[in-house]
């Protein structure tokens, strides 16, 4: 059955926006190394960094009709997540749909398929993370669903989850965990700032994290050293 | 038999050049959604947008001899299209051949294989759409043919057809249809300008194209709405 | 057995650095068309061009512990080469490790897997050639080895070999051949400068290299010519 | 956090087993064309056809420790579903683990990674659907989870869902829908038997489904016919 | 425009059938090493070897409606060739359509996409060469064309051309060249029988084809031989 | 420089043959989880299991001339290992070359490219592990080398190393380590026989290897258990 779900719970707006202060790698780590979409999801231009709540669109292969349906219920702060039900590299989205979504406050698109008009999308400042760039047209013949859970880039995404995307890729944060992940991301970033300073000063991770005994215990050999682990 | 065909009919120069005013996505749509090369054909640098008539080169794998042969019969306004007879990711073309072709008025290269010296090619302003970037050398041992029909990026290309390429990819327009496609591209662009304005103003595709009755007829449900399609 | 080899012979520093004057394609040709890593090894940002001697790191899949171990023995002028023992697209390296390696004079990273924090790495000016960009975290649980021969991008790389990398990709030069390859690269570049000038002036490769008799001997036909090879 | 969930609801045993009477294609259709795992999930030998309830195992890349953990809580009628948290083609499973699982009544394995000892697994009659065949060893160092939802072959799978696998691939049926899908599969098979008979007798789908008017309405042309649709 | 072409010229029936006496590799060689479809086109079961004339079907992605349209005009001796207009791995064809086509004398299917019901198709003896095996359903919503030239597996195929397929893959022979290719295939097979006998008797290709002088001329060195080429 | 090395040290014949008693997975484990070729190296038919010493052939892409050169110096007990210098899926080898190599006692072929005439090769009982099956012809124009180290399937292989191949794939054992690996393989197989018996009897790996304390120490939780690790 094909449905459009309108009553779903978005992650708190401020939390979703604040998560955008942190990079995808930081958030992925802060939430216990999960939620990262597959590395084939690449930005169509470099330098964009967005966060927002997912509006999910399950589309038939090579059919973008449901993007129009979803557009009606988009809100300021949304990121659209589009997943075809079968592998496809057609171009489901271009500058016209980008214009439509921007007018409704959508912050960007994550699509496990192709996108086109990338020059115009970059000029407009509408960022997209996609599997490929392709001008191949799609049709409007078959129904899909809006705001059902989808698998995109190998991750299950629920409507209302937080999406963060930057040049490293795309990560999803479950709504229930978003506040916690925000706190942990801030902590991680602070901690990393300290590590960065020490690394820049020439300190080794081996010493900072006292790794030498563990390495020796696992059996690592330094055949060219007289006194292997106490250098 | 390996041949070099010199007497073939190029698409009218002005039509071929004028098609370059339109993007690949527009032309692909204008000609009925055909002729688009596969999305693995990517530009070696962003921002180039060219059109011209195809000079086709069928090359043995890892052998670029026939590019030299083809160079002799290139003309101002040509785009060279190179297709190996077996899958290859070697680098058949670099800045030297780029210099040679530019001196003869060739506008760019489309190659279903690899290219090298991409820094120099970008500096020279000689655009290339290729399957990959690779410095792997090729030989000059085995014959191929020039200006026979080739399959490049999954499309059949005849010598004299129009090639248009931009950041969205590459499209081929058959010579016989070029004038018609030029007209339709202009019409499409004009129409899209109108749609863009209405989308920017917040109008929905659902309303602009009166999609709601069709969606309802196909069975789309809005379980959270009291009166589903008349919102 | 997992080992860290510290006493190995680096290619002469000046030779390794001087090879960086030449592009990857030139060096690949100068050494007889060998040593080129596979074209999936791409720079995370355009415009970097480095050379140095390889410090090789064989890592278990999704485990970056040995990069910390290798960091201790890095020297000014090194390029780190990382090869997982099984196919992986996780992100083994980010801006923190980049900071650590830069503080030790490492010039860049070549990794047959993923890398993250690419925005920061570009800002820092620490270039990376990798299979993909991925924020996926790795662990520190299993040993590997440092400065054993590794296969990276389909090429065997020994510690101390010269690595040169630019926008065309990555090439390895064996230590024993580096001086000779440097000489030949200079010769090749000089020769190419001459060819470039002649091509720019409109001369054909067909004539410059007297290819017509060979082509005719192999059976190439010009059906549209009256006197095929003497045009 | 890494957990092993033991109290979860399996689909009714009889329903799960009965679904195995139908092919993957039939079930995929019967449940509205969803739930099919990606086509890279292939059987290691031809001719197996199984159904059962999913016990899901989320494993770190190249680490099969959690398969041992999951083995303890396997039951007669289970099919083990293994999904690494990052892309991997190592061999997580061989004839020893096959022996262990068979002794506990497990009917087969579905793994989005590699498997080894395929000769022995075939001899034992323990079927596996996997991404590849690979003898690459894995470690036992890092935790994962058992019976959490996983994404395998691009589909979200919950513990207790029904898995059906045959030479066409693998399909998941959600527990809540299993009874309904069983009924619809039977209906579909019956219907298809009728169609098969009519096709075998030479009837056309065009006539059986009265497609000609629709085709004409969409604009299909038969230029070589005098009276196109009434042949 | 979407068309169904019914009046086209099939290659002579006897020639098309007789070509099936020779393997794909032999025919590919006999016609000058062309016409071979890409190696991703694999048989769904081993041991089939067919030849016939192509009926070509250009289908929209994930839509198999036109296969029904094409079925009406199939004849004894046809091989159906199906090419989606955009990359797809759905399952366009199963045992029902196989039954339909068999009833009309079609000898097999070549499809640059997926196929399902492979167990039944093997039982029926209806061979298929496809890009993948997939149970993913397709729709009947959008028109395509029958008997227009298509690109399938990287080769242009015209209706009426000869298709030969065996465990090595699929080759197309242009109608105009079929008689000549048949003659040359017979000659090649005869010649190969002679070579096979001599190889089996221990003769070397080096001697049989007098390769040693050429190898020496190209510079091949045997550093361990005192008198390199006269052994 | 292109060379044919004839004086190289083969692994002891008996050791090389005896290693063939063990499966690829066993040998890969016995030598410390190294030497396994990438999983894209697949047998052209199931059920072959061979071992022997490597004669290595470095070939230009799409050129099989050096296989003829190598044939002259093949010996009883050899396995030919062919690696193109650039990625290729052409068919370098068929039943004629299979006949030639069999007549010289070669036990099989490992090739990081394509092979053809697979029906005949299976009938002859000449096993091949390859990247693909392809009838695409190759030429005899450009030199390569015989018995230099090559990278095949991502592993460095030296002439005289042991190759073992079965349905799990291909593994290389360095000559210097072969005797030791043979001993360890026997030990491993014996050990595995014991484990297999205990698994078949229903014992768990968790208990056999006393994994519970480690799992608990790493933090694994059993939320549904009252007393988690002592069940």
PDB file of N, CA and C in Angstrom, chain D residues 169-216:
ATOM      1  N   UNK D 169      17.420 -15.602  -5.180  1.00  0.00           N
ATOM      2  CA  UNK D 169      17.935 -14.662  -4.199  1.00  0.00           C
ATOM      3  C   UNK D 169      17.300 -14.854  -2.838  1.00  0.00           C
ATOM      4  N   UNK D 170      17.138 -13.754  -2.107  1.00  0.00           N
ATOM      5  CA  UNK D 170      16.657 -13.801  -0.724  1.00  0.00           C
ATOM      6  C   UNK D 170      15.595 -12.736  -0.532  1.00  0.00           C
ATOM      7  N   UNK D 171      14.519 -13.106   0.167  1.00  0.00           N
ATOM      8  CA  UNK D 171      13.477 -12.130   0.477  1.00  0.00           C
ATOM      9  C   UNK D 171      13.165 -12.194   1.968  1.00  0.00           C
ATOM     10  N   UNK D 172      12.882 -11.017   2.551  1.00  0.00           N
ATOM     11  CA  UNK D 172      12.465 -10.971   3.957  1.00  0.00           C
ATOM     12  C   UNK D 172      10.982 -10.626   4.030  1.00  0.00           C
ATOM     13  N   UNK D 173      10.258 -11.322   4.907  1.00  0.00           N
ATOM     14  CA  UNK D 173       8.843 -11.049   5.151  1.00  0.00           C
ATOM     15  C   UNK D 173       8.715 -10.620   6.610  1.00  0.00           C
ATOM     16  N   UNK D 174       8.153  -9.435   6.830  1.00  0.00           N
ATOM     17  CA  UNK D 174       8.003  -8.972   8.208  1.00  0.00           C
ATOM     18  C   UNK D 174       7.074  -9.905   8.979  1.00  0.00           C
ATOM     19  N   UNK D 175       7.407 -10.110  10.252  1.00  0.00           N
ATOM     20  CA  UNK D 175       6.658 -11.042  11.079  1.00  0.00           C
ATOM     21  C   UNK D 175       5.159 -10.750  11.061  1.00  0.00           C
ATOM     22  N   UNK D 176       4.829  -9.468  11.176  1.00  0.00           N
ATOM     23  CA  UNK D 176       3.415  -9.087  11.280  1.00  0.00           C
ATOM     24  C   UNK D 176       2.639  -9.414  10.004  1.00  0.00           C
ATOM     25  N   UNK D 177       3.344  -9.521   8.896  1.00  0.00           N
ATOM     26  CA  UNK D 177       2.651  -9.721   7.626  1.00  0.00           C
ATOM     27  C   UNK D 177       2.742 -11.154   7.122  1.00  0.00           C
ATOM     28  N   UNK D 178       3.418 -12.024   7.865  1.00  0.00           N
ATOM     29  CA  UNK D 178       3.776 -13.336   7.321  1.00  0.00           C
ATOM     30  C   UNK D 178       2.540 -14.179   6.971  1.00  0.00           C
ATOM     31  N   UNK D 179       1.557 -14.190   7.856  1.00  0.00           N
ATOM     32  CA  UNK D 179       0.369 -15.012   7.592  1.00  0.00           C
ATOM     33  C   UNK D 179      -0.335 -14.533   6.327  1.00  0.00           C
ATOM     34  N   UNK D 180      -0.458 -13.225   6.230  1.00  0.00           N
ATOM     35  CA  UNK D 180      -1.111 -12.647   5.064  1.00  0.00           C
ATOM     36  C   UNK D 180      -0.326 -12.948   3.775  1.00  0.00           C
ATOM     37  N   UNK D 181       0.976 -12.842   3.861  1.00  0.00           N
ATOM     38  CA  UNK D 181       1.807 -13.094   2.678  1.00  0.00           C
ATOM     39  C   UNK D 181       1.726 -14.563   2.266  1.00  0.00           C
ATOM     40  N   UNK D 182       1.612 -15.438   3.255  1.00  0.00           N
ATOM     41  CA  UNK D 182       1.475 -16.866   2.941  1.00  0.00           C
ATOM     42  C   UNK D 182       0.205 -17.108   2.121  1.00  0.00           C
ATOM     43  N   UNK D 183      -0.886 -16.537   2.583  1.00  0.00           N
ATOM     44  CA  UNK D 183      -2.149 -16.662   1.852  1.00  0.00           C
ATOM     45  C   UNK D 183      -2.018 -16.115   0.437  1.00  0.00           C
ATOM     46  N   UNK D 184      -1.463 -14.918   0.342  1.00  0.00           N
ATOM     47  CA  UNK D 184      -1.363 -14.289  -0.975  1.00  0.00           C
ATOM     48  C   UNK D 184      -0.406 -15.036  -1.892  1.00  0.00           C
ATOM     49  N   UNK D 185       0.614 -15.658  -1.313  1.00  0.00           N
ATOM     50  CA  UNK D 185       1.548 -16.423  -2.142  1.00  0.00           C
ATOM     51  C   UNK D 185       0.842 -17.617  -2.762  1.00  0.00           C
ATOM     52  N   UNK D 186       0.034 -18.284  -1.940  1.00  0.00           N
ATOM     53  CA  UNK D 186      -0.728 -19.430  -2.453  1.00  0.00           C
ATOM     54  C   UNK D 186      -1.653 -18.983  -3.580  1.00  0.00           C
ATOM     55  N   UNK D 187      -2.331 -17.851  -3.360  1.00  0.00           N
ATOM     56  CA  UNK D 187      -3.242 -17.343  -4.393  1.00  0.00           C
ATOM     57  C   UNK D 187      -2.475 -17.012  -5.667  1.00  0.00           C
ATOM     58  N   UNK D 188      -1.341 -16.366  -5.464  1.00  0.00           N
ATOM     59  CA  UNK D 188      -0.558 -15.978  -6.638  1.00  0.00           C
ATOM     60  C   UNK D 188      -0.110 -17.197  -7.428  1.00  0.00           C
ATOM     61  N   UNK D 189       0.352 -18.209  -6.706  1.00  0.00           N
ATOM     62  CA  UNK D 189       0.848 -19.403  -7.390  1.00  0.00           C
ATOM     63  C   UNK D 189      -0.279 -20.066  -8.184  1.00  0.00           C
ATOM     64  N   UNK D 190      -1.434 -20.103  -7.572  1.00  0.00           N
ATOM     65  CA  UNK D 190      -2.565 -20.698  -8.262  1.00  0.00           C
ATOM     66  C   UNK D 190      -2.893 -19.924  -9.533  1.00  0.00           C
ATOM     67  N   UNK D 191      -2.916 -18.603  -9.383  1.00  0.00           N
ATOM     68  CA  UNK D 191      -3.215 -17.744 -10.522  1.00  0.00           C
ATOM     69  C   UNK D 191      -2.168 -17.938 -11.631  1.00  0.00           C
ATOM     70  N   UNK D 192      -0.899 -18.024 -11.203  1.00  0.00           N
ATOM     71  CA  UNK D 192       0.163 -18.170 -12.198  1.00  0.00           C
ATOM     72  C   UNK D 192       0.066 -19.507 -12.939  1.00  0.00           C
ATOM     73  N   UNK D 193      -0.398 -20.534 -12.241  1.00  0.00           N
ATOM     74  CA  UNK D 193      -0.556 -21.835 -12.888  1.00  0.00           C
ATOM     75  C   UNK D 193      -1.532 -21.710 -14.058  1.00  0.00           C
ATOM     76  N   UNK D 194      -2.588 -20.938 -13.830  1.00  0.00           N
ATOM     77  CA  UNK D 194      -3.564 -20.713 -14.894  1.00  0.00           C
ATOM     78  C   UNK D 194      -2.955 -19.948 -16.066  1.00  0.00           C
ATOM     79  N   UNK D 195      -2.219 -18.900 -15.730  1.00  0.00           N
ATOM     80  CA  UNK D 195      -1.600 -18.097 -16.795  1.00  0.00           C
ATOM     81  C   UNK D 195      -0.624 -18.956 -17.599  1.00  0.00           C
ATOM     82  N   UNK D 196       0.147 -19.758 -16.864  1.00  0.00           N
ATOM     83  CA  UNK D 196       1.167 -20.575 -17.523  1.00  0.00           C
ATOM     84  C   UNK D 196       0.532 -21.480 -18.579  1.00  0.00           C
ATOM     85  N   UNK D 197      -0.598 -22.056 -18.188  1.00  0.00           N
ATOM     86  CA  UNK D 197      -1.290 -22.964 -19.105  1.00  0.00           C
ATOM     87  C   UNK D 197      -1.726 -22.222 -20.377  1.00  0.00           C
ATOM     88  N   UNK D 198      -2.267 -21.031 -20.170  1.00  0.00           N
ATOM     89  CA  UNK D 198      -2.746 -20.274 -21.325  1.00  0.00           C
ATOM     90  C   UNK D 198      -1.584 -19.799 -22.214  1.00  0.00           C
ATOM     91  N   UNK D 199      -0.505 -19.378 -21.572  1.00  0.00           N
ATOM     92  CA  UNK D 199       0.676 -18.982 -22.362  1.00  0.00           C
ATOM     93  C   UNK D 199       1.213 -20.176 -23.150  1.00  0.00           C
ATOM     94  N   UNK D 200       1.261 -21.340 -22.464  1.00  0.00           N
ATOM     95  CA  UNK D 200       1.785 -22.532 -23.135  1.00  0.00           C
ATOM     96  C   UNK D 200       0.934 -22.885 -24.353  1.00  0.00           C
ATOM     97  N   UNK D 201      -0.346 -22.557 -24.245  1.00  0.00           N
ATOM     98  CA  UNK D 201      -1.264 -22.841 -25.354  1.00  0.00           C
ATOM     99  C   UNK D 201      -1.199 -21.783 -26.448  1.00  0.00           C
ATOM    100  N   UNK D 202      -0.356 -20.785 -26.243  1.00  0.00           N
ATOM    101  CA  UNK D 202      -0.159 -19.827 -27.316  1.00  0.00           C
ATOM    102  C   UNK D 202      -0.913 -18.515 -27.158  1.00  0.00           C
ATOM    103  N   UNK D 203      -1.642 -18.375 -26.051  1.00  0.00           N
ATOM    104  CA  UNK D 203      -2.345 -17.109 -25.851  1.00  0.00           C
ATOM    105  C   UNK D 203      -1.316 -16.012 -25.533  1.00  0.00           C
ATOM    106  N   UNK D 204      -1.658 -14.780 -25.923  1.00  0.00           N
ATOM    107  CA  UNK D 204      -0.742 -13.659 -25.677  1.00  0.00           C
ATOM    108  C   UNK D 204      -1.138 -12.907 -24.410  1.00  0.00           C
ATOM    109  N   UNK D 205      -0.142 -12.358 -23.706  1.00  0.00           N
ATOM    110  CA  UNK D 205      -0.429 -11.465 -22.595  1.00  0.00           C
ATOM    111  C   UNK D 205      -1.215 -10.245 -23.060  1.00  0.00           C
ATOM    112  N   UNK D 206      -0.935  -9.792 -24.267  1.00  0.00           N
ATOM    113  CA  UNK D 206      -1.668  -8.654 -24.834  1.00  0.00           C
ATOM    114  C   UNK D 206      -3.167  -8.885 -24.820  1.00  0.00           C
ATOM    115  N   UNK D 207      -3.549 -10.116 -25.147  1.00  0.00           N
ATOM    116  CA  UNK D 207      -4.983 -10.427 -25.203  1.00  0.00           C
ATOM    117  C   UNK D 207      -5.525 -10.794 -23.830  1.00  0.00           C
ATOM    118  N   UNK D 208      -4.775 -11.600 -23.119  1.00  0.00           N
ATOM    119  CA  UNK D 208      -5.231 -12.080 -21.818  1.00  0.00           C
ATOM    120  C   UNK D 208      -5.504 -10.917 -20.877  1.00  0.00           C
ATOM    121  N   UNK D 209      -4.682  -9.881 -20.967  1.00  0.00           N
ATOM    122  CA  UNK D 209      -4.834  -8.728 -20.070  1.00  0.00           C
ATOM    123  C   UNK D 209      -5.413  -7.512 -20.785  1.00  0.00           C
ATOM    124  N   UNK D 210      -5.890  -7.719 -21.996  1.00  0.00           N
ATOM    125  CA  UNK D 210      -6.522  -6.628 -22.746  1.00  0.00           C
ATOM    126  C   UNK D 210      -5.667  -5.366 -22.762  1.00  0.00           C
ATOM    127  N   UNK D 211      -4.405  -5.526 -23.139  1.00  0.00           N
ATOM    128  CA  UNK D 211      -3.474  -4.405 -23.096  1.00  0.00           C
ATOM    129  C   UNK D 211      -3.546  -3.486 -24.309  1.00  0.00           C
ATOM    130  N   UNK D 212      -4.154  -3.949 -25.412  1.00  0.00           N
ATOM    131  CA  UNK D 212      -4.051  -3.173 -26.647  1.00  0.00           C
ATOM    132  C   UNK D 212      -4.616  -1.755 -26.537  1.00  0.00           C
ATOM    133  N   UNK D 213      -5.779  -1.593 -25.903  1.00  0.00           N
ATOM    134  CA  UNK D 213      -6.301  -0.215 -25.834  1.00  0.00           C
ATOM    135  C   UNK D 213      -5.387   0.719 -25.029  1.00  0.00           C
ATOM    136  N   UNK D 214      -4.844   0.202 -23.940  1.00  0.00           N
ATOM    137  CA  UNK D 214      -3.951   1.046 -23.140  1.00  0.00           C
ATOM    138  C   UNK D 214      -2.716   1.442 -23.932  1.00  0.00           C
ATOM    139  N   UNK D 215      -2.151   0.459 -24.640  1.00  0.00           N
ATOM    140  CA  UNK D 215      -0.959   0.731 -25.438  1.00  0.00           C
ATOM    141  C   UNK D 215      -1.255   1.791 -26.494  1.00  0.00           C
ATOM    142  N   UNK D 216      -2.404   1.656 -27.115  1.00  0.00           N
ATOM    143  CA  UNK D 216      -2.795   2.634 -28.135  1.00  0.00           C
ATOM    144  C   UNK D 216      -2.999   4.008 -27.497  1.00  0.00           C
TER     145      UNK D 216
END
